[in-house]
PDB file of C-alpha atoms in Angstrom:
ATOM      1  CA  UNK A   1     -45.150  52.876  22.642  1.00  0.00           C
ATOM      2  CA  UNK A   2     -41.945  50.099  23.641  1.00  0.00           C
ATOM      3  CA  UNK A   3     -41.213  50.307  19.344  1.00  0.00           C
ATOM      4  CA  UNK A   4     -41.583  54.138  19.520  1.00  0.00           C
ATOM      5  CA  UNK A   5     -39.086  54.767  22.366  1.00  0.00           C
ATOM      6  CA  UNK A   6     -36.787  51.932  21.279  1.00  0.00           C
ATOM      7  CA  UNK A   7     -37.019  53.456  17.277  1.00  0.00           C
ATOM      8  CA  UNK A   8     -35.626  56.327  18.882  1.00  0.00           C
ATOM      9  CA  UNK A   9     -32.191  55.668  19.604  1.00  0.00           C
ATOM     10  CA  UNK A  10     -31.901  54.114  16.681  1.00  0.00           C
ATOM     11  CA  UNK A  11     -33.025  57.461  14.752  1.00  0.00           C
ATOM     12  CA  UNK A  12     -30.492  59.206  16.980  1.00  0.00           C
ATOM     13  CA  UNK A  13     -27.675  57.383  16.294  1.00  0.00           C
ATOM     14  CA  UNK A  14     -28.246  57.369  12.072  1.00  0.00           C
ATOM     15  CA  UNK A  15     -29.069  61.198  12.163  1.00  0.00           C
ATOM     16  CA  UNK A  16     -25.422  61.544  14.011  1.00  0.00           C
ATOM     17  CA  UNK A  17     -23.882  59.522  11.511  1.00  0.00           C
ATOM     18  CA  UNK A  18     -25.160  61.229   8.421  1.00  0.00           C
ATOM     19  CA  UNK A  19     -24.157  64.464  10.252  1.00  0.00           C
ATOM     20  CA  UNK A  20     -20.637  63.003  10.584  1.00  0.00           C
ATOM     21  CA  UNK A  21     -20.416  61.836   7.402  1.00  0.00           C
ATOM     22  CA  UNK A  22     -21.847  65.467   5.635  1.00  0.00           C
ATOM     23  CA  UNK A  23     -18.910  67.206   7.975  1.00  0.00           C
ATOM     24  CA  UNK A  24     -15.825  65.167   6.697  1.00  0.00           C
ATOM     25  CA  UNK A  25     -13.339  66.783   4.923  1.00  0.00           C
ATOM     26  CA  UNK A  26     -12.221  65.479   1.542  1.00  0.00           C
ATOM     27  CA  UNK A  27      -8.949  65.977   0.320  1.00  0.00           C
ATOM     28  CA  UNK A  28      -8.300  66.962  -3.495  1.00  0.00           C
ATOM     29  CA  UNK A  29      -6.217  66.060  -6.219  1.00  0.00           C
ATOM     30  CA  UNK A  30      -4.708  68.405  -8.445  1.00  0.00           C
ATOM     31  CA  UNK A  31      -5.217  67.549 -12.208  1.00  0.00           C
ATOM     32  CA  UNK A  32      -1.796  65.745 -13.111  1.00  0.00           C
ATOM     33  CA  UNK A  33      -0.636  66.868 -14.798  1.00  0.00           C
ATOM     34  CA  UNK A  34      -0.819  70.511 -14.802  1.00  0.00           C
ATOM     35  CA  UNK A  35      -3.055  71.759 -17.961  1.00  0.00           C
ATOM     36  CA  UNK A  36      -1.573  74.884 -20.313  1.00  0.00           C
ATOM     37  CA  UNK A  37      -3.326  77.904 -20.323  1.00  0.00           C
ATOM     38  CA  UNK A  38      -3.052  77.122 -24.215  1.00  0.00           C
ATOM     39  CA  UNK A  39      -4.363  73.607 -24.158  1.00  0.00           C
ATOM     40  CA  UNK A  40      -7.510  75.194 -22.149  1.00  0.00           C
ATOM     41  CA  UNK A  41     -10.562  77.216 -23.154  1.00  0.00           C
ATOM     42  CA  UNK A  42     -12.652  78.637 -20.818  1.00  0.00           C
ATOM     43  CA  UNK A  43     -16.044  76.907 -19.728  1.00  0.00           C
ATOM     44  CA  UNK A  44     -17.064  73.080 -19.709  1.00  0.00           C
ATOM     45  CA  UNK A  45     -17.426  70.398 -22.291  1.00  0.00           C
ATOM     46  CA  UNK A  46     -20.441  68.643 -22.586  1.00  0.00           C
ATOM     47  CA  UNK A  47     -22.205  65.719 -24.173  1.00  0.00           C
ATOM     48  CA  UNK A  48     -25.800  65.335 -24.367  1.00  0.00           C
ATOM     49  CA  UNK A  49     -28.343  62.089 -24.640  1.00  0.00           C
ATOM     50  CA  UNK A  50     -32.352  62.771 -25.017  1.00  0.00           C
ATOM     51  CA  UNK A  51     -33.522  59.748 -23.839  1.00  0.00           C
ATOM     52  CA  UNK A  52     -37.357  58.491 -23.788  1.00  0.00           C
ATOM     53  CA  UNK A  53     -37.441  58.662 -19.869  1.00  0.00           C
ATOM     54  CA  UNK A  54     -34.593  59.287 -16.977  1.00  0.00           C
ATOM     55  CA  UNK A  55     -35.671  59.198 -13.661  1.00  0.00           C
ATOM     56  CA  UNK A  56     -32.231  58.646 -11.938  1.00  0.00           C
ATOM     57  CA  UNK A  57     -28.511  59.416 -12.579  1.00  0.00           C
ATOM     58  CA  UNK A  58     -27.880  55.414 -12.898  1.00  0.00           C
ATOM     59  CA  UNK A  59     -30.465  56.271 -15.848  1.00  0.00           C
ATOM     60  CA  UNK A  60     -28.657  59.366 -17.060  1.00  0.00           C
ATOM     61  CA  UNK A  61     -25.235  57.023 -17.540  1.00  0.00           C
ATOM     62  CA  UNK A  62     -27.333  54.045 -19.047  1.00  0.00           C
ATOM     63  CA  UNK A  63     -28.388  56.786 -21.821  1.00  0.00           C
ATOM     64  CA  UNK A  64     -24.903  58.455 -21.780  1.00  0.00           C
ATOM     65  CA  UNK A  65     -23.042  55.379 -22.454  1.00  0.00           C
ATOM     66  CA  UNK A  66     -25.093  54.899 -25.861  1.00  0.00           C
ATOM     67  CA  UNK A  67     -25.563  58.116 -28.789  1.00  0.00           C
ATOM     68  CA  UNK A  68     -24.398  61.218 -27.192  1.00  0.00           C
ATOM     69  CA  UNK A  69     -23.772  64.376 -29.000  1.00  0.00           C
ATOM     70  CA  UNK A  70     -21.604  66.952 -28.179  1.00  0.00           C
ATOM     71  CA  UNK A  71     -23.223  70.191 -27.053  1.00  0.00           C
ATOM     72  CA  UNK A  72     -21.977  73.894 -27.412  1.00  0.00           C
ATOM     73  CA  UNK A  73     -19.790  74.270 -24.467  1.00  0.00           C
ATOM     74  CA  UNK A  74     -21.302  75.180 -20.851  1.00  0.00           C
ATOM     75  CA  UNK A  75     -20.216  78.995 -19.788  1.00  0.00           C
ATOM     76  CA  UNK A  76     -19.562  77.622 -16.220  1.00  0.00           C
ATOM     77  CA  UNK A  77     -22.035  76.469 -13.735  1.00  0.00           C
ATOM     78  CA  UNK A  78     -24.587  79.040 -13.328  1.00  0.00           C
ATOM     79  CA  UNK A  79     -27.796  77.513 -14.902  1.00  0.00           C
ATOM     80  CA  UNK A  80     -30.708  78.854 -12.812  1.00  0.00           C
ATOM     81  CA  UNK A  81     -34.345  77.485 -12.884  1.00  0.00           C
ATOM     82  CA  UNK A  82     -35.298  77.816 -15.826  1.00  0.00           C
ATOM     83  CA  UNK A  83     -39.457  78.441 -17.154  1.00  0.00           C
ATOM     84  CA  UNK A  84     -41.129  75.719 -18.267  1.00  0.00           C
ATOM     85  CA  UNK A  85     -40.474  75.128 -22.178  1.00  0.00           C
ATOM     86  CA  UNK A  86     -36.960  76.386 -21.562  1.00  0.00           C
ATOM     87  CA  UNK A  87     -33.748  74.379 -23.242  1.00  0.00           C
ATOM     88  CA  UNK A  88     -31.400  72.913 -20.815  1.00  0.00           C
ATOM     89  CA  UNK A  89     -28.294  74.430 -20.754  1.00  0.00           C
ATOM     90  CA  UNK A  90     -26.898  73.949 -24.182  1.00  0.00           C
ATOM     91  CA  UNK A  91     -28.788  71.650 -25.420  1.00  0.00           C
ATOM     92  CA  UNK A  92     -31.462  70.880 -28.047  1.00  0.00           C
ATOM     93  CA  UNK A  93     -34.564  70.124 -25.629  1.00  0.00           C
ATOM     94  CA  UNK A  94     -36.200  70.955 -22.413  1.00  0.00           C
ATOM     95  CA  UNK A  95     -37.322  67.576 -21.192  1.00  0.00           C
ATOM     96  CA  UNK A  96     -35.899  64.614 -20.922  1.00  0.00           C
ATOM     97  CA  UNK A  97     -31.944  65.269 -20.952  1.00  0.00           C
ATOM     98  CA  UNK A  98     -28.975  63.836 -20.378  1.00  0.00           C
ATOM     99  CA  UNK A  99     -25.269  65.003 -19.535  1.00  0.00           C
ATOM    100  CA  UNK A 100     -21.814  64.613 -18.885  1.00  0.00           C
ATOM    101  CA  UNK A 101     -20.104  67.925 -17.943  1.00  0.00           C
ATOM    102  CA  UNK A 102     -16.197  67.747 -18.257  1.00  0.00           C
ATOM    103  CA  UNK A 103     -13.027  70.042 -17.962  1.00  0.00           C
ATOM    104  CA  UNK A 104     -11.269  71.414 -14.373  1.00  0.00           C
ATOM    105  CA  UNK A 105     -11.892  73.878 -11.550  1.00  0.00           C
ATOM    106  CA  UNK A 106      -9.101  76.527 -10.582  1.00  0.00           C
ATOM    107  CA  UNK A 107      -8.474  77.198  -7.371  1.00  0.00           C
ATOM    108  CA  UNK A 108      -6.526  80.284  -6.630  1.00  0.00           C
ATOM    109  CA  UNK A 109      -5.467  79.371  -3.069  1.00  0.00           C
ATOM    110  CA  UNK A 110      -4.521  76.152  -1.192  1.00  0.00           C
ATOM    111  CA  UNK A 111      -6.377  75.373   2.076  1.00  0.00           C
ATOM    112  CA  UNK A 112     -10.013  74.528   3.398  1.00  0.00           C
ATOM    113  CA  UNK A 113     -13.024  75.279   0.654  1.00  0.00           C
ATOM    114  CA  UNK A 114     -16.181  74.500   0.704  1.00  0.00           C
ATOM    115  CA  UNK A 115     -18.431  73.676  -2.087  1.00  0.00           C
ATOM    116  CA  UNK A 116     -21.878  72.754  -2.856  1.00  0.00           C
ATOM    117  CA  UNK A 117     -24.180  72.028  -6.044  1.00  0.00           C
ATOM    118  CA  UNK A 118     -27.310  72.705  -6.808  1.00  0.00           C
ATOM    119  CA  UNK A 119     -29.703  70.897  -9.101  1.00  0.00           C
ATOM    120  CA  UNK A 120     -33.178  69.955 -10.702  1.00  0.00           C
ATOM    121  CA  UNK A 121     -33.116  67.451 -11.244  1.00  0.00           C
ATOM    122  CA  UNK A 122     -30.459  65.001 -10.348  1.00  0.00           C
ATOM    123  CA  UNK A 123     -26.596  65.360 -10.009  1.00  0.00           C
ATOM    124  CA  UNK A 124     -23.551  63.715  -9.024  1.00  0.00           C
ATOM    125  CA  UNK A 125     -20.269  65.768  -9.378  1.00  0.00           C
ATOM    126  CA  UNK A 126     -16.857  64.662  -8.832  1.00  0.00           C
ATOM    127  CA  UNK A 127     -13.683  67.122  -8.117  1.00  0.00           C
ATOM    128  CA  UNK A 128     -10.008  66.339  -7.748  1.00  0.00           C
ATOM    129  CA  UNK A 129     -11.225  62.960  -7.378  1.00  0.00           C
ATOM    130  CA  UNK A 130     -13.524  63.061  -4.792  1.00  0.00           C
ATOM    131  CA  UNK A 131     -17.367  62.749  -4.973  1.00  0.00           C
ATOM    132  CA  UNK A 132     -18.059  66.185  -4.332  1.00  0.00           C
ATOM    133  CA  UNK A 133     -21.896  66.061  -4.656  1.00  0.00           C
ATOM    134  CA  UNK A 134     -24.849  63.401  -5.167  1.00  0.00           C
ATOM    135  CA  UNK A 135     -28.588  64.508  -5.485  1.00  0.00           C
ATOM    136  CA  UNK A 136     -30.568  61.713  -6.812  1.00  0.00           C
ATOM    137  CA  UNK A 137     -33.819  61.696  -8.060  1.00  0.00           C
ATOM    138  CA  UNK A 138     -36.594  64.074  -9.181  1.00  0.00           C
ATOM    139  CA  UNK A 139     -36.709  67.152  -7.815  1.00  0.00           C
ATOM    140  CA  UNK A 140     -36.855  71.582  -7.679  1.00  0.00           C
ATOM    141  CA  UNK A 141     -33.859  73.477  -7.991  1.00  0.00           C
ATOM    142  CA  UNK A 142     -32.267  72.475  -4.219  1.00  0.00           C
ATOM    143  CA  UNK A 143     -28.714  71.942  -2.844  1.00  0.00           C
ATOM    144  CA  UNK A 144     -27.289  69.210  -2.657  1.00  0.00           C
ATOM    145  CA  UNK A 145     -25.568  70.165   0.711  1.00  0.00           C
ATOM    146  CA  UNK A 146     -22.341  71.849   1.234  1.00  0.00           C
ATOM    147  CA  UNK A 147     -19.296  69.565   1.064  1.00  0.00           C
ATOM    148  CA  UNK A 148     -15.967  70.518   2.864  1.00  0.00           C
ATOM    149  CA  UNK A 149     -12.625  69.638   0.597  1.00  0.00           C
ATOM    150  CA  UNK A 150      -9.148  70.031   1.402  1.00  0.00           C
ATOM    151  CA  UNK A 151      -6.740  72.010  -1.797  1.00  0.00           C
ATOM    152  CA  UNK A 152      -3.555  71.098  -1.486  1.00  0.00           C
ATOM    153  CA  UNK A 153      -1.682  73.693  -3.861  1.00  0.00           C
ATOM    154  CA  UNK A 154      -3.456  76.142  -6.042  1.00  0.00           C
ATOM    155  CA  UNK A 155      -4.081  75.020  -9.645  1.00  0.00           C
ATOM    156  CA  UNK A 156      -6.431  72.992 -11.566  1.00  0.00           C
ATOM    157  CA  UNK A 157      -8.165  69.939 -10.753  1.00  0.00           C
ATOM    158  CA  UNK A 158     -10.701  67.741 -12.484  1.00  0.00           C
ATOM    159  CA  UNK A 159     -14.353  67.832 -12.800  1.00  0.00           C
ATOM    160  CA  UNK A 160     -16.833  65.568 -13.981  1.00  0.00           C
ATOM    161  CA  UNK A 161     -20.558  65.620 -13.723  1.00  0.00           C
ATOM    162  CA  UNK A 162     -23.735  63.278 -14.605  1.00  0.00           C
ATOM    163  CA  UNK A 163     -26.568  65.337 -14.372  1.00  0.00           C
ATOM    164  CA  UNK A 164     -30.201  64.779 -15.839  1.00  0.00           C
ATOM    165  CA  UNK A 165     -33.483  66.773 -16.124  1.00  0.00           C
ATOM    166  CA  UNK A 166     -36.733  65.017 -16.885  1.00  0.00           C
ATOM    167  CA  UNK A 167     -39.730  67.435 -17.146  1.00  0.00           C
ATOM    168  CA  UNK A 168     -40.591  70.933 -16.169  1.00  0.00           C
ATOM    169  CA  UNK A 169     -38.172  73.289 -15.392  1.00  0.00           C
ATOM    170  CA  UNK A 170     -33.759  72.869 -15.433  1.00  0.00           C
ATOM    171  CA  UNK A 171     -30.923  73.922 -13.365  1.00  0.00           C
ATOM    172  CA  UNK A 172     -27.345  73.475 -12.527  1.00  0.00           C
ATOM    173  CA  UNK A 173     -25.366  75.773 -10.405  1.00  0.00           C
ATOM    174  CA  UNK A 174     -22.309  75.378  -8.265  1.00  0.00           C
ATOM    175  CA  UNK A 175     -21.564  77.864  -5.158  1.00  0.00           C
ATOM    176  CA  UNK A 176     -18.292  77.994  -3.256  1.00  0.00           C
ATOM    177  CA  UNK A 177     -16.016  79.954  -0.922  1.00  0.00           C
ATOM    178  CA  UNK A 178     -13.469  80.204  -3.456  1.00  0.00           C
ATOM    179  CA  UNK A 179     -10.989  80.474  -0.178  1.00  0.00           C
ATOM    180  CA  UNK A 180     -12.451  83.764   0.501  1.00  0.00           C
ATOM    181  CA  UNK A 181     -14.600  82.864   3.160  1.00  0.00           C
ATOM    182  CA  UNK A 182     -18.142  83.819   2.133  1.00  0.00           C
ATOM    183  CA  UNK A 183     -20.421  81.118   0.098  1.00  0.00           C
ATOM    184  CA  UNK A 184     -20.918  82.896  -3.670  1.00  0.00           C
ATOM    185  CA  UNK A 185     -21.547  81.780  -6.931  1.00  0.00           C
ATOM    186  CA  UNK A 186     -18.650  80.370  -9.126  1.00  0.00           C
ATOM    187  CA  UNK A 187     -17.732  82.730 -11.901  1.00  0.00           C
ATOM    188  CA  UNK A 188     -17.414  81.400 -14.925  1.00  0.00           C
ATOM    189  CA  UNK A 189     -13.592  82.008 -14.973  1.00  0.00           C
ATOM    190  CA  UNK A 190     -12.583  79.205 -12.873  1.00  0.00           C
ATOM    191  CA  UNK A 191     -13.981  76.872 -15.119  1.00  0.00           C
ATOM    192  CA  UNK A 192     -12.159  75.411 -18.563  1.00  0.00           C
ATOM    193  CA  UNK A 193     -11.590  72.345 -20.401  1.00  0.00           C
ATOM    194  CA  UNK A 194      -9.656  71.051 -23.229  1.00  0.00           C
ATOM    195  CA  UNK A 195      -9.738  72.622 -26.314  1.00  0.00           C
TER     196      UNK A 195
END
């Protein structure tokens, strides 16, 4: 009973913490500099590996940084769940995938935004910068929690993401206030990369 009520405080204090940590605000760089609207075409770039297993994003970028092959370009980030037997996104397979996800975010309005990821299986997403999202491991479609950043002038800004998918079912989907207020989906619009 003594380890059970001194455990407690303990729990207490590392629940705050990761409560604290979840809250802070993260402040963006623009891309810089500034793409043209002619450099840019509108959705992602993405590379694919098809690796025997991946169980983690550290195993995603062990596969990534060997034979990759460039995939059709990603519309945006709305990849729901998909059925079992599905492709992933754009690529060739439905298990056992691979990704890096490259190209920029627009935001229309400087200010506070929030943003959050969702994922099945793993994910780790950085904007302007900043490490925006991290969602390790196996598992269904779930967020990866909402993440407060700071825009400091409208415009573009960088995005890169690992993500992997091992067996089953596939998604990939990014929600956001867009400065509007109210969580939604992010339209395919916002996203683009270099042509």
């Amino acid at each position: 009973m003594r380890a059970i009520r001194l455990a407690a405080p303990a729990i207490a204090a590392v629940m705050l913490f990761a409560a604290n940590v979840e809250a802070e605000t993260l402040q963006l760089s623009p891309a810089n500099p500034q793409p043209n609207a002619e450099e840019l075409a509108q959705g992602l770039a993405v590379t694919y590996a098809y690796p025997p297993e991946v169980k983690s994003i550290r195993d995603a970028e062990h596969w990534l940084g060997g034979a990759r092959k460039v995939g059709p370009p990603l519309s945006g980030l709305h990849y729901i769940d998909t059925r079992k037997g599905d492709k992933v996104m754009t690529s060739e397979k439905a298990t056992r995938v691979a990704a890096e996800i490259t190209g920029y975010v627009r935001f229309e309005r400087a200010g506070a935004h929030k943003i959050e990821f969702f994922s099945n299986d793993g994910v780790s997403a950085e904007l302007g910068g900043q490490e925006v999202a991290w969602y390790d491991g196996r598992h269904p479609c779930n967020s990866a929690g909402y993440q407060d950043v700071s825009v400091p002038e409208p415009g573009w800004y960088e995005l890169k993401i690992i993500y992997f998918q091992r067996l089953e079912t596939a998604c990939l989907l990014m929600k956001w206030d867009g400065g509007e207020g109210g969580m939604a989906w992010a339209q395919d619009d916002v996203f683009a990369y270099r042509k």
